[in-house]
Amino acid sequence: MNKQFLKHLTEAHSWLGLIISGLLFIVFFMGSISLFRSEIYLWSVLPHHTPAQGEVLSPSEIMKLAIEDRSFNAKEHLTLVSPTAEIPFYKVYVDIVLAEDATTDIDYVSLLMDPVSGEIVANIDDFYLAEFIYQLHYNLNIPNGGYIIGFVTLFFLFALVSGIFIHARKLFRQFFLYRTNEGKRDQLLTMHNVIGVMTLPFTLMYAITGLIFNLVIIYQIAFALVLYKGDQQALLVDAGYTQQMPEWLDKPLDTSAEVDTLVAQYVAAFGQPPRVLRAYNYGDTSALLHMIGDEAGKFVSPVEQVFALDDGETLFSTTPESPNSMTTGRIVLSTLHFGDYAGMDLRLIYLLLGMGVCVLIVSGNLVWVEKRMQQRKSSPKSIALVNSMTLGSTMGVILATAMAFLFERILPLGMAGRDESMMASFVASLGLYLLLAWLVSDKRKMLFISLIATACILLTTILADWVLFHEQIVTALNAGFLAVAGVQIGLAITVVLFVTVAFSLFNKHKSDVHDSGFSPERNKSLADEALTQS
Amino acid sequence: MWPKTFAAIFGGCLISISVMLNLNYLLPLDVDTRLFVGLLMAFPLWIGAMIWCYASDSGWHAWRRCGGLLLVSIGFNTLFFFS
């Protein structure tokens, strides 16, 4: 390959990689944790409510209980997300008519309902940690964050492809080569290359699917304008989407029995209940029922059907027998992205690969720092900035996430703004950490303290679990719900890992200082040097 | 690096949109399959154009490369659009 071509690509690879590294770390760290968001959600909920055992209420009964004593806006929607093995609760979204003096513009309520007793356990967002982490993954929980993450993903895909070009000649020859006796920079580069090569199929898949999720709007607009002459609705129809807007007839009709009949037909045809049920104009003659799900036991077999509730007429139907390539393809991509097509073991592999990419990101930044430190003309300020940014945007995010877990556990249910307090704990911890990372010159010592502090926060979270909710946790375990214990085991493993890494860093530092001959001056110069220096 | 980045983002995006539109006219497949193929190929095309831009000697060089290809592709777009 042309030397100039590779030189330009290497410059762009390191420049772009450095710019996106902070946000990309958040994407992969939060994405890896989000693989277990059902378990984290249950870890939040179960200590407050264990689902009752017995026969599950029908969808129409849940609908009735959900809209009872509420200003339900029947002209809008009533949506049910069915209970599953992962989340054994109904999630219900009820559109409401806002009072004239309402101080909010949120025109729906989201309810977590026990599928057996019909009891309203809480508002869905009262337990916001899992959703918060997931949203950080794809939109940073900020307006238009999805587009920012989309462009970060675009540059990530560029970094992957340019990395392939840069490393092409050694891609297979040095596939398993891991040099440990080389200099610091070569060790870091080897780590960067080995992880990059081994995770390549996974990272390519993640980058392309992530781009499709976050930036497809660009092509959607272009296609609608040029191919469909501005008719976006026609494009959506061809792409397998359906949008229902039935006209309100103002003729009351009780169609609860039809809802249960249609759901029973769905179960008979596809082997499991629909994942989502959405009623339009519920209680009126014009009411429709929209069911979305898939066929049991298949890798990808999307089902989407819409029925009129007064006469059962089919208004829209996509089934495995009448597939839409776009719908099927989109679900294949999301299934691959979320890794939910097999069991826990696959998600653990995804977790390891995701964490591998986090190491890839950090090692990339450290390679940049090492390279700059070896150059005579390098600016100490830019090296200090990159060191602070790398530490702040990685360890800071990890510590802030641990803090969010702790707050999710100790904040009382029913407290006003519980979700906001949990988010504030994350933002405040991260902000404070970024500031400290900028101010503290001894990055190695700060890393050591941060690892130990994070381990202590996680340990406190586990202790708080048992001190505050030991009876409920035992009840949940006896009822067969293992999510709380599973998350606790995950947190405990993280504690052990962090303490081990912290002391390994500490011992390595001590032996390096000893080898180089300790003196206060030498120690001070080490403190002012980069994160990687020893 | 910034001039190359602008060329890579905007030039690359326009190239991928334009080429995908042409493919959509040309591919002898059902409309839903064409849309999905477009979805899958659009971003790799964009990345291909980005690689081309970043491998250029300067921002101006990158824009010239993008512009040449874009003109040809837009020519075909116009042809298909009015045919």
Coordinates of C-alpha atoms in Angstrom, one line a residue:
Chain A
M1 CA 0.0 0.0 0.0
N2 CA 1.1 3.5 -0.7
K3 CA 3.2 4.9 2.2
Q4 CA 1.6 8.4 1.9
F5 CA -1.9 6.8 1.9
L6 CA -1.1 5.0 5.2
K7 CA 0.6 8.0 6.7
H8 CA -2.5 10.2 6.1
L9 CA -4.8 7.4 7.4
T10 CA -2.7 6.9 10.5
E11 CA -2.9 10.7 11.3
A12 CA -6.6 10.7 10.8
H13 CA -7.1 7.5 12.8
S14 CA -5.3 8.8 15.9
W15 CA -6.7 12.4 15.6
L16 CA -10.3 11.3 15.3
G17 CA -9.9 8.4 17.7
L18 CA -8.6 10.9 20.4
I19 CA -11.5 13.3 19.8
I20 CA -14.3 10.7 20.1
S21 CA -12.6 8.6 22.8
G22 CA -14.5 10.1 25.7
L23 CA -18.0 9.7 24.3
L24 CA -17.1 6.4 22.7
F25 CA -16.1 5.0 26.1
I26 CA -19.5 6.1 27.4
V27 CA -21.2 4.4 24.5
F28 CA -19.4 1.1 25.0
F29 CA -19.3 1.1 28.8
M30 CA -23.0 1.9 29.1
G31 CA -23.9 -0.4 26.2
S32 CA -22.1 -3.3 27.9
I33 CA -23.9 -2.7 31.1
S34 CA -27.2 -2.3 29.3
L35 CA -27.0 -5.8 28.0
F36 CA -28.3 -6.6 31.5
R37 CA -30.8 -3.8 31.8
S38 CA -33.7 -6.2 32.5
E39 CA -31.7 -7.6 35.4
I40 CA -30.8 -4.1 36.7
Y41 CA -34.4 -3.0 36.4
L42 CA -35.5 -6.0 38.4
W43 CA -32.7 -5.4 40.9
S44 CA -34.3 -2.0 41.4
V45 CA -37.9 -3.2 41.6
L46 CA -37.9 -6.5 43.4
P47 CA -36.8 -5.3 46.8
H48 CA -39.9 -3.1 46.8
H49 CA -42.4 -5.6 45.3
T50 CA -42.2 -9.3 44.5
P51 CA -44.8 -10.3 41.8
A52 CA -47.7 -12.3 43.2
Q53 CA -47.9 -16.0 42.2
G54 CA -51.0 -17.3 40.4
E55 CA -53.0 -16.9 37.3
V56 CA -52.1 -13.9 35.1
L57 CA -54.9 -11.3 34.5
S58 CA -56.0 -10.9 30.9
P59 CA -54.9 -7.8 28.9
S60 CA -58.4 -6.4 29.0
E61 CA -58.5 -6.6 32.8
I62 CA -55.2 -4.9 33.0
M63 CA -56.5 -2.2 30.7
K64 CA -59.5 -1.7 32.8
L65 CA -57.5 -1.4 36.0
A66 CA -55.0 1.0 34.3
I67 CA -57.6 3.5 33.2
E68 CA -59.7 3.3 36.3
D69 CA -60.0 6.6 38.1
R70 CA -57.8 8.3 35.5
S71 CA -58.5 11.0 33.0
F72 CA -57.8 8.6 30.2
N73 CA -57.7 10.2 26.8
A74 CA -59.5 7.5 24.7
K75 CA -58.9 9.4 21.5
E76 CA -55.2 8.7 22.0
H77 CA -53.5 5.4 23.0
L78 CA -53.4 2.8 25.7
T79 CA -50.3 0.7 25.4
L80 CA -49.4 -2.5 27.2
V81 CA -46.0 -4.2 27.2
S82 CA -46.6 -7.9 28.2
P83 CA -44.8 -9.5 31.1
T84 CA -41.9 -11.8 30.2
A85 CA -39.5 -14.0 32.0
E86 CA -37.0 -11.1 32.0
I87 CA -39.5 -8.4 33.3
P88 CA -42.4 -10.2 35.1
F89 CA -44.6 -7.1 35.2
Y90 CA -47.0 -5.4 32.8
K91 CA -45.7 -2.0 31.7
V92 CA -48.7 0.2 30.8
Y93 CA -48.7 3.6 29.2
V94 CA -52.0 5.5 29.5
D95 CA -52.5 8.7 27.6
I96 CA -54.4 11.3 29.7
V97 CA -56.2 14.5 29.2
L98 CA -54.1 17.2 30.9
A99 CA -55.9 19.5 33.3
E100 CA -56.1 23.2 32.2
D101 CA -53.9 24.3 35.1
A102 CA -51.4 21.4 34.6
T103 CA -47.8 22.5 35.2
T104 CA -46.4 19.7 32.9
D105 CA -46.8 18.8 29.3
I106 CA -46.3 15.1 29.9
D107 CA -49.7 13.8 28.7
Y108 CA -49.3 10.2 29.7
V109 CA -48.7 8.1 32.8
S110 CA -46.5 5.0 32.8
L111 CA -47.4 2.3 35.2
L112 CA -45.7 -0.9 36.4
M113 CA -48.4 -3.4 37.2
D114 CA -48.4 -6.8 38.8
P115 CA -49.8 -9.2 36.2
V116 CA -51.4 -11.5 38.8
S117 CA -52.9 -9.0 41.3
G118 CA -53.3 -6.1 39.0
E119 CA -51.7 -3.9 41.7
I120 CA -50.0 -0.7 40.4
V121 CA -46.5 -1.2 41.8
A122 CA -45.1 2.2 40.9
N123 CA -44.5 4.5 38.0
I124 CA -42.1 2.9 35.5
D125 CA -39.7 5.8 35.7
D126 CA -39.5 5.6 39.5
F127 CA -36.9 2.9 38.9
Y128 CA -34.9 4.8 36.3
L129 CA -31.4 3.5 36.6
A130 CA -31.5 0.8 33.9
E131 CA -33.2 3.2 31.4
F132 CA -30.8 6.0 32.4
I133 CA -27.8 3.8 31.6
Y134 CA -29.4 2.6 28.4
Q135 CA -30.1 6.2 27.3
L136 CA -26.5 7.3 28.0
H137 CA -25.5 4.5 25.6
Y138 CA -27.5 5.8 22.7
N139 CA -28.4 9.5 23.3
L140 CA -26.4 10.6 26.4
N141 CA -29.8 11.6 28.0
I142 CA -29.6 15.0 26.3
P143 CA -31.7 16.6 23.5
N144 CA -30.3 15.6 20.0
G145 CA -27.8 13.3 21.8
G146 CA -28.8 10.5 19.4
Y147 CA -27.3 12.5 16.5
I148 CA -24.1 13.2 18.5
I149 CA -23.7 9.5 19.2
G150 CA -24.5 8.8 15.6
F151 CA -21.5 10.9 14.4
V152 CA -19.3 9.4 17.1
T153 CA -20.3 6.0 15.7
L154 CA -19.5 7.2 12.2
F155 CA -16.0 8.2 13.2
F156 CA -15.7 4.9 15.1
L157 CA -16.5 3.0 12.0
F158 CA -13.9 5.1 10.1
A159 CA -11.3 4.3 12.9
L160 CA -12.1 0.6 12.5
V161 CA -11.7 0.6 8.7
S162 CA -8.7 2.9 8.7
G163 CA -7.2 0.6 11.4
I164 CA -7.7 -2.4 9.1
F165 CA -5.7 -0.5 6.3
I166 CA -3.0 0.5 8.8
H167 CA -2.6 -3.0 10.3
A168 CA -3.5 -5.0 7.1
R169 CA -0.1 -6.5 6.5
K170 CA 0.1 -7.8 10.1
L171 CA -3.5 -8.6 10.5
F172 CA -3.0 -12.4 10.1
R173 CA 0.7 -12.7 10.6
Q174 CA 0.6 -11.1 14.1
F175 CA -2.8 -12.2 15.0
F176 CA -1.7 -13.9 18.2
L177 CA 1.4 -11.9 18.8
Y178 CA 1.5 -10.2 22.2
R179 CA 4.9 -8.6 23.0
T180 CA 5.6 -8.2 26.7
N181 CA 9.3 -7.4 26.6
E182 CA 9.1 -4.4 24.4
G183 CA 9.0 -0.8 25.5
K184 CA 5.9 0.8 27.1
R185 CA 4.6 2.2 23.8
D186 CA 5.0 -1.1 21.9
Q187 CA 3.2 -3.0 24.7
L188 CA 0.3 -0.5 24.5
L189 CA 0.3 -0.7 20.7
T190 CA 0.3 -4.4 20.8
M191 CA -2.6 -4.4 23.2
H192 CA -4.5 -1.9 21.0
N193 CA -3.9 -4.1 17.9
V194 CA -4.7 -7.4 19.5
I195 CA -7.9 -6.3 21.0
G196 CA -8.8 -4.4 17.8
V197 CA -8.2 -7.5 15.6
M198 CA -10.0 -9.9 17.9
T199 CA -13.1 -7.8 18.4
L200 CA -13.3 -6.7 14.8
P201 CA -16.3 -8.6 13.6
F202 CA -18.2 -7.5 16.7
T203 CA -17.1 -3.9 16.5
L204 CA -18.0 -3.7 12.8
M205 CA -21.4 -5.1 13.5
Y206 CA -21.9 -2.7 16.4
A207 CA -20.8 0.4 14.4
I208 CA -22.9 -0.3 11.3
T209 CA -26.1 -1.2 13.3
G210 CA -25.5 1.7 15.7
L211 CA -25.2 4.0 12.7
I212 CA -28.4 2.7 11.2
F213 CA -30.3 3.3 14.5
N214 CA -29.0 6.8 15.0
L215 CA -28.4 8.4 11.6
V216 CA -30.9 6.6 9.3
I217 CA -32.9 9.8 9.3
I218 CA -30.4 11.3 6.8
Y219 CA -31.2 8.7 4.2
Q220 CA -34.9 8.6 5.1
I221 CA -35.2 12.3 4.2
A222 CA -33.2 12.0 1.0
F223 CA -35.1 8.9 -0.1
A224 CA -38.5 10.5 0.7
L225 CA -37.6 13.7 -1.2
V226 CA -36.2 12.1 -4.3
L227 CA -37.6 8.6 -4.7
Y228 CA -41.1 9.3 -3.2
K229 CA -41.4 13.0 -4.3
G230 CA -41.8 14.1 -0.7
D231 CA -44.4 11.5 0.3
Q232 CA -42.8 10.3 3.5
Q233 CA -45.8 8.2 4.4
A234 CA -45.4 6.1 1.2
L235 CA -41.8 5.5 2.1
L236 CA -42.8 4.3 5.6
V237 CA -45.4 2.0 4.1
D238 CA -42.9 0.4 1.8
A239 CA -40.5 0.1 4.7
G240 CA -43.1 -2.0 6.6
Y241 CA -44.2 0.7 9.1
T242 CA -47.9 1.3 9.8
Q243 CA -49.4 4.3 11.4
Q244 CA -53.0 4.1 12.5
M245 CA -55.2 7.2 13.0
P246 CA -58.8 6.0 13.3
E247 CA -61.5 8.6 13.2
W248 CA -63.3 9.1 16.5
L249 CA -67.0 8.2 16.1
D250 CA -68.2 9.1 19.6
K251 CA -70.2 5.9 19.8
P252 CA -69.3 4.0 23.0
L253 CA -68.6 0.3 22.7
D254 CA -67.2 -2.2 25.2
T255 CA -64.7 -4.2 23.2
S256 CA -62.8 -5.7 26.1
A257 CA -63.9 -9.3 25.2
E258 CA -62.6 -8.8 21.6
V259 CA -59.2 -7.7 22.9
D260 CA -58.8 -11.0 24.8
T261 CA -60.1 -13.0 21.9
L262 CA -57.6 -11.4 19.5
V263 CA -54.8 -12.0 21.9
A264 CA -55.8 -15.6 22.3
Q265 CA -55.9 -16.0 18.5
Y266 CA -52.4 -14.5 18.4
V267 CA -51.1 -16.9 21.0
A268 CA -52.6 -19.9 19.2
A269 CA -51.0 -18.7 15.9
F270 CA -47.6 -17.7 17.0
G271 CA -47.0 -19.6 20.3
Q272 CA -46.6 -16.7 22.6
P273 CA -48.4 -13.4 23.5
P274 CA -47.7 -10.2 21.6
R275 CA -44.9 -8.2 23.2
V276 CA -46.8 -4.9 22.7
L277 CA -50.5 -4.2 22.6
R278 CA -51.7 -0.8 21.6
A279 CA -55.3 0.2 21.6
Y280 CA -56.5 3.3 19.7
N281 CA -59.8 5.0 20.5
Y282 CA -60.4 2.4 23.2
G283 CA -64.0 2.4 24.3
D284 CA -65.3 3.8 21.0
T285 CA -66.8 1.9 18.0
S286 CA -63.8 3.0 16.0
A287 CA -61.3 1.3 18.4
L288 CA -58.4 -0.6 16.9
L289 CA -55.9 -3.1 18.4
H290 CA -52.3 -3.0 17.2
M291 CA -50.3 -6.1 18.2
I292 CA -46.5 -6.4 17.8
G293 CA -44.4 -9.4 18.7
D294 CA -42.8 -12.4 17.1
E295 CA -43.2 -16.1 16.6
A296 CA -42.0 -18.3 19.5
G297 CA -38.7 -20.2 19.0
K298 CA -37.5 -18.5 15.9
F299 CA -34.4 -16.3 15.5
V300 CA -36.2 -13.5 13.7
S301 CA -39.9 -13.8 12.8
P302 CA -41.6 -10.4 13.3
V303 CA -45.4 -10.3 13.6
E304 CA -47.3 -7.1 13.4
Q305 CA -51.1 -6.9 13.1
V306 CA -53.9 -4.4 13.4
F307 CA -57.5 -5.3 13.9
A308 CA -60.7 -3.3 14.1
L309 CA -62.2 -4.1 17.5
D310 CA -65.9 -3.8 16.5
D311 CA -65.9 -6.5 13.8
G312 CA -62.4 -8.0 14.0
E313 CA -61.4 -6.9 10.5
T314 CA -57.7 -7.2 9.7
L315 CA -56.3 -3.7 8.7
F316 CA -52.6 -4.6 8.6
S317 CA -50.7 -7.8 8.9
T318 CA -47.0 -8.7 8.6
T319 CA -46.3 -12.3 9.6
P320 CA -43.5 -14.7 8.9
E321 CA -45.6 -16.0 6.0
S322 CA -45.9 -12.5 4.5
P323 CA -42.6 -10.8 5.5
N324 CA -41.4 -7.4 4.6
S325 CA -37.6 -7.5 4.0
M326 CA -37.1 -4.1 5.6
T327 CA -38.9 -5.1 8.8
T328 CA -37.2 -8.5 9.0
G329 CA -33.8 -7.0 8.2
R330 CA -34.2 -4.2 10.8
I331 CA -35.1 -6.8 13.4
V332 CA -32.1 -9.0 12.5
L333 CA -29.9 -6.0 12.9
S334 CA -31.3 -5.0 16.3
T335 CA -31.2 -8.7 17.5
L336 CA -27.5 -8.8 16.6
H337 CA -26.9 -5.5 18.3
F338 CA -28.7 -6.4 21.5
G339 CA -27.4 -9.9 21.7
D340 CA -30.7 -11.2 23.0
Y341 CA -31.1 -14.2 20.6
A342 CA -29.5 -16.6 23.0
G343 CA -29.0 -17.0 26.7
M344 CA -27.0 -15.4 29.5
D345 CA -23.7 -16.9 28.2
L346 CA -24.0 -14.9 24.9
R347 CA -24.6 -11.7 26.8
L348 CA -21.6 -12.4 28.9
I349 CA -19.5 -12.8 25.7
Y350 CA -20.9 -9.5 24.5
L351 CA -20.1 -7.9 27.8
L352 CA -16.4 -9.1 27.6
L353 CA -16.2 -7.9 24.0
G354 CA -17.7 -4.5 24.9
M355 CA -15.3 -4.1 27.8
G356 CA -12.5 -5.1 25.5
V357 CA -13.4 -2.2 23.3
C358 CA -13.3 0.1 26.4
V359 CA -9.7 -1.1 26.8
L360 CA -9.1 -0.5 23.1
I361 CA -10.2 3.1 23.5
V362 CA -8.0 3.7 26.6
S363 CA -5.0 2.0 25.1
G364 CA -5.4 4.1 21.9
N365 CA -5.3 7.3 23.9
L366 CA -2.2 6.1 25.9
V367 CA -0.4 5.2 22.7
W368 CA -1.0 8.8 21.5
V369 CA 0.4 10.1 24.8
E370 CA 3.4 7.9 24.7
K371 CA 4.1 8.8 21.1
R372 CA 3.9 12.5 21.9
M373 CA 6.1 12.2 24.9
Q374 CA 8.8 10.7 22.7
Q375 CA 8.6 13.7 20.3
R376 CA 10.8 16.7 21.1
K377 CA 8.4 19.3 19.9
S378 CA 5.3 17.9 21.8
S379 CA 3.4 20.3 24.0
P380 CA 3.3 19.3 27.7
K381 CA 0.0 21.0 27.9
S382 CA -1.7 18.9 25.2
I383 CA -0.2 15.7 26.9
A384 CA -1.6 16.8 30.3
L385 CA -5.0 17.6 28.7
V386 CA -5.2 14.2 27.0
N387 CA -4.1 12.4 30.3
S388 CA -6.7 14.3 32.3
M389 CA -9.4 13.7 29.6
T390 CA -8.6 10.0 29.4
L391 CA -8.7 9.5 33.2
G392 CA -11.8 11.7 33.6
S393 CA -13.9 10.3 30.8
T394 CA -13.1 6.7 31.7
M395 CA -12.6 6.2 35.4
G396 CA -14.9 9.2 36.1
V397 CA -17.7 7.5 34.2
I398 CA -17.1 4.2 36.0
L399 CA -17.2 5.9 39.4
A400 CA -20.2 8.0 38.6
T401 CA -22.1 4.8 37.4
A402 CA -21.3 3.2 40.8
M403 CA -22.6 6.2 42.5
A404 CA -25.9 6.0 40.5
F405 CA -26.3 2.4 41.5
L406 CA -25.9 3.4 45.2
F407 CA -28.4 6.2 44.9
E408 CA -30.9 3.9 43.1
R409 CA -30.7 1.6 46.0
I410 CA -30.8 4.0 49.0
L411 CA -33.3 6.6 47.8
P412 CA -36.8 5.8 49.2
L413 CA -39.6 4.8 46.8
G414 CA -42.2 7.5 46.6
M415 CA -39.7 10.3 47.1
A416 CA -40.4 13.2 44.8
G417 CA -37.9 13.4 41.9
R418 CA -36.3 10.1 42.8
D419 CA -35.1 9.5 39.3
E420 CA -33.8 13.0 39.0
S421 CA -31.8 12.6 42.3
M422 CA -30.2 9.4 41.0
M423 CA -29.3 11.2 37.7
A424 CA -27.9 14.2 39.7
S425 CA -25.7 11.9 41.7
F426 CA -24.2 10.6 38.4
V427 CA -23.7 14.0 36.8
A428 CA -22.3 15.6 40.0
S429 CA -19.8 12.7 40.5
L430 CA -18.7 12.8 36.9
G431 CA -18.4 16.6 37.0
L432 CA -16.4 16.6 40.2
Y433 CA -14.2 13.8 38.9
L434 CA -13.4 15.6 35.6
L435 CA -12.4 18.7 37.6
L436 CA -10.2 16.6 39.9
A437 CA -8.6 14.8 36.9
W438 CA -7.7 18.2 35.5
L439 CA -6.3 19.5 38.8
V440 CA -4.5 16.5 40.2
S441 CA -1.1 15.9 38.6
D442 CA -0.4 12.5 40.1
K443 CA -2.7 10.6 37.8
R444 CA -1.5 7.2 38.9
K445 CA -2.3 7.8 42.5
M446 CA -5.7 9.3 41.5
L447 CA -6.4 6.1 39.5
F448 CA -5.5 4.0 42.5
I449 CA -7.7 6.0 44.9
S450 CA -10.6 6.0 42.3
L451 CA -10.5 2.2 41.9
I452 CA -10.6 1.7 45.6
A453 CA -13.3 4.4 46.0
T454 CA -15.5 2.8 43.3
A455 CA -15.0 -0.7 44.9
C456 CA -16.1 0.9 48.3
I457 CA -19.2 2.4 46.7
L458 CA -20.2 -0.9 45.1
L459 CA -19.6 -2.7 48.3
T460 CA -21.8 -0.2 50.2
T461 CA -24.5 -0.8 47.5
I462 CA -24.4 -4.5 48.1
L463 CA -24.5 -4.0 51.9
A464 CA -27.4 -1.5 51.5
D465 CA -29.3 -4.2 49.6
W466 CA -29.1 -6.6 52.5
V467 CA -29.5 -4.1 55.3
L468 CA -32.5 -2.4 53.9
F469 CA -34.3 -5.2 52.0
H470 CA -33.0 -8.6 53.3
E471 CA -36.5 -10.0 53.8
Q472 CA -37.8 -8.9 50.4
I473 CA -34.6 -10.2 48.6
V474 CA -35.0 -13.6 50.3
T475 CA -38.7 -13.6 49.3
A476 CA -37.8 -12.9 45.7
L477 CA -35.1 -15.6 45.7
N478 CA -37.6 -18.1 47.1
A479 CA -40.1 -17.1 44.4
G480 CA -37.4 -17.9 41.8
F481 CA -36.4 -14.4 40.8
L482 CA -32.6 -14.4 40.6
A483 CA -32.0 -10.9 39.2
V484 CA -31.1 -9.3 42.5
A485 CA -28.6 -11.9 43.4
G486 CA -27.2 -11.9 39.9
V487 CA -26.6 -8.1 39.9
Q488 CA -25.0 -8.4 43.4
I489 CA -22.7 -11.1 42.1
G490 CA -21.8 -8.8 39.1
L491 CA -21.1 -5.9 41.5
A492 CA -19.0 -8.2 43.8
I493 CA -16.9 -9.4 40.9
T494 CA -16.3 -5.8 39.9
V495 CA -15.2 -5.0 43.5
V496 CA -12.7 -7.8 43.5
L497 CA -11.4 -6.9 40.0
F498 CA -11.0 -3.2 40.9
V499 CA -9.2 -3.9 44.2
T500 CA -6.9 -6.4 42.4
V501 CA -6.1 -3.9 39.6
A502 CA -5.5 -1.1 42.1
F503 CA -3.0 -3.0 44.2
S504 CA -1.3 -4.4 41.1
L505 CA -0.8 -0.8 39.9
F506 CA 0.4 0.2 43.3
N507 CA 2.9 -2.7 43.6
K508 CA 4.2 -2.1 40.0
H509 CA 4.7 1.6 40.8
K510 CA 6.5 0.7 44.0
S511 CA 8.8 -1.8 42.3
D512 CA 9.5 0.7 39.4
V513 CA 10.4 3.4 41.9
H514 CA 12.6 1.0 43.8
D515 CA 14.4 -0.1 40.6
S516 CA 15.0 3.4 39.4
G517 CA 16.4 4.5 42.8
F518 CA 14.0 6.5 44.9
S519 CA 14.5 10.1 45.6
P520 CA 11.9 12.8 46.4
E521 CA 12.8 14.7 43.2
R522 CA 12.4 11.6 41.1
N523 CA 9.1 10.8 42.8
K524 CA 7.9 14.3 42.1
S525 CA 8.8 14.1 38.4
L526 CA 6.9 10.8 38.2
A527 CA 3.9 12.5 39.7
D528 CA 3.9 15.1 37.0
E529 CA 4.3 12.6 34.2
A530 CA 1.7 10.8 32.2
L531 CA -0.7 8.2 33.4
T532 CA 1.3 5.5 31.6
Q533 CA 4.7 6.5 33.0
S534 CA 6.3 4.4 35.6
Chain B
M1 CA -7.2 18.0 9.4
W2 CA -10.5 20.0 9.8
P3 CA -10.8 20.8 6.0
K4 CA -10.5 17.1 5.3
T5 CA -13.0 16.3 8.0
F6 CA -15.6 18.7 6.5
A7 CA -15.0 17.1 3.1
A8 CA -15.3 13.6 4.6
I9 CA -18.5 14.3 6.5
F10 CA -20.4 16.4 3.9
G11 CA -18.9 15.1 0.7
G12 CA -19.0 11.5 1.9
C13 CA -22.6 11.9 3.0
L14 CA -23.7 13.4 -0.4
I15 CA -21.8 10.7 -2.3
S16 CA -23.4 7.9 -0.4
I17 CA -26.9 9.4 -0.7
S18 CA -26.4 9.9 -4.4
V19 CA -25.0 6.5 -5.2
M20 CA -27.7 4.8 -3.1
L21 CA -30.4 6.6 -5.0
N22 CA -28.9 5.4 -8.2
L23 CA -28.7 1.9 -6.9
N24 CA -32.3 2.1 -5.9
Y25 CA -33.2 2.9 -9.4
L26 CA -31.0 0.2 -10.9
L27 CA -31.4 -2.9 -8.6
P28 CA -34.0 -5.4 -9.9
L29 CA -35.4 -6.2 -6.5
D30 CA -38.7 -5.6 -4.6
V31 CA -39.0 -2.2 -3.1
D32 CA -38.6 -3.3 0.5
T33 CA -35.5 -5.3 -0.3
R34 CA -34.0 -2.3 -2.2
L35 CA -34.6 -0.1 0.8
F36 CA -32.9 -2.6 3.1
V37 CA -30.0 -3.0 0.8
G38 CA -29.7 0.8 0.7
L39 CA -29.8 0.9 4.5
L40 CA -27.0 -1.7 4.7
M41 CA -24.7 -0.2 2.0
A42 CA -25.2 3.5 2.7
F43 CA -22.9 3.8 5.7
P44 CA -20.0 1.7 4.4
L45 CA -20.2 3.8 1.2
W46 CA -19.9 7.0 3.4
I47 CA -17.0 5.5 5.2
G48 CA -15.4 4.6 1.9
A49 CA -15.6 8.2 0.8
M50 CA -14.3 9.3 4.2
I51 CA -11.2 7.1 3.7
W52 CA -10.7 8.6 0.3
C53 CA -11.0 12.1 1.8
Y54 CA -8.6 11.6 4.7
A55 CA -6.1 9.9 2.4
S56 CA -5.9 13.1 0.4
D57 CA -3.0 15.5 0.7
S58 CA -5.2 18.5 1.7
G59 CA -8.8 19.6 2.2
W60 CA -9.0 21.0 -1.3
H61 CA -7.7 17.7 -2.7
A62 CA -10.3 15.9 -0.7
W63 CA -13.1 18.2 -2.0
R64 CA -11.9 17.8 -5.6
R65 CA -12.0 14.0 -5.3
C66 CA -15.5 14.1 -3.8
G67 CA -16.7 16.7 -6.2
G68 CA -15.7 14.7 -9.3
L69 CA -17.4 11.5 -8.2
L70 CA -20.4 13.5 -6.9
L71 CA -20.9 15.3 -10.2
V72 CA -21.0 12.0 -12.1
S73 CA -23.4 10.4 -9.6
I74 CA -25.7 13.4 -9.5
G75 CA -25.7 13.3 -13.3
F76 CA -27.2 9.8 -13.2
N77 CA -29.6 10.9 -10.4
T78 CA -30.9 13.7 -12.7
L79 CA -31.2 11.3 -15.6
F80 CA -33.2 8.7 -13.5
F81 CA -35.3 11.4 -11.8
F82 CA -36.6 12.8 -15.1
S83 CA -36.8 9.6 -17.0

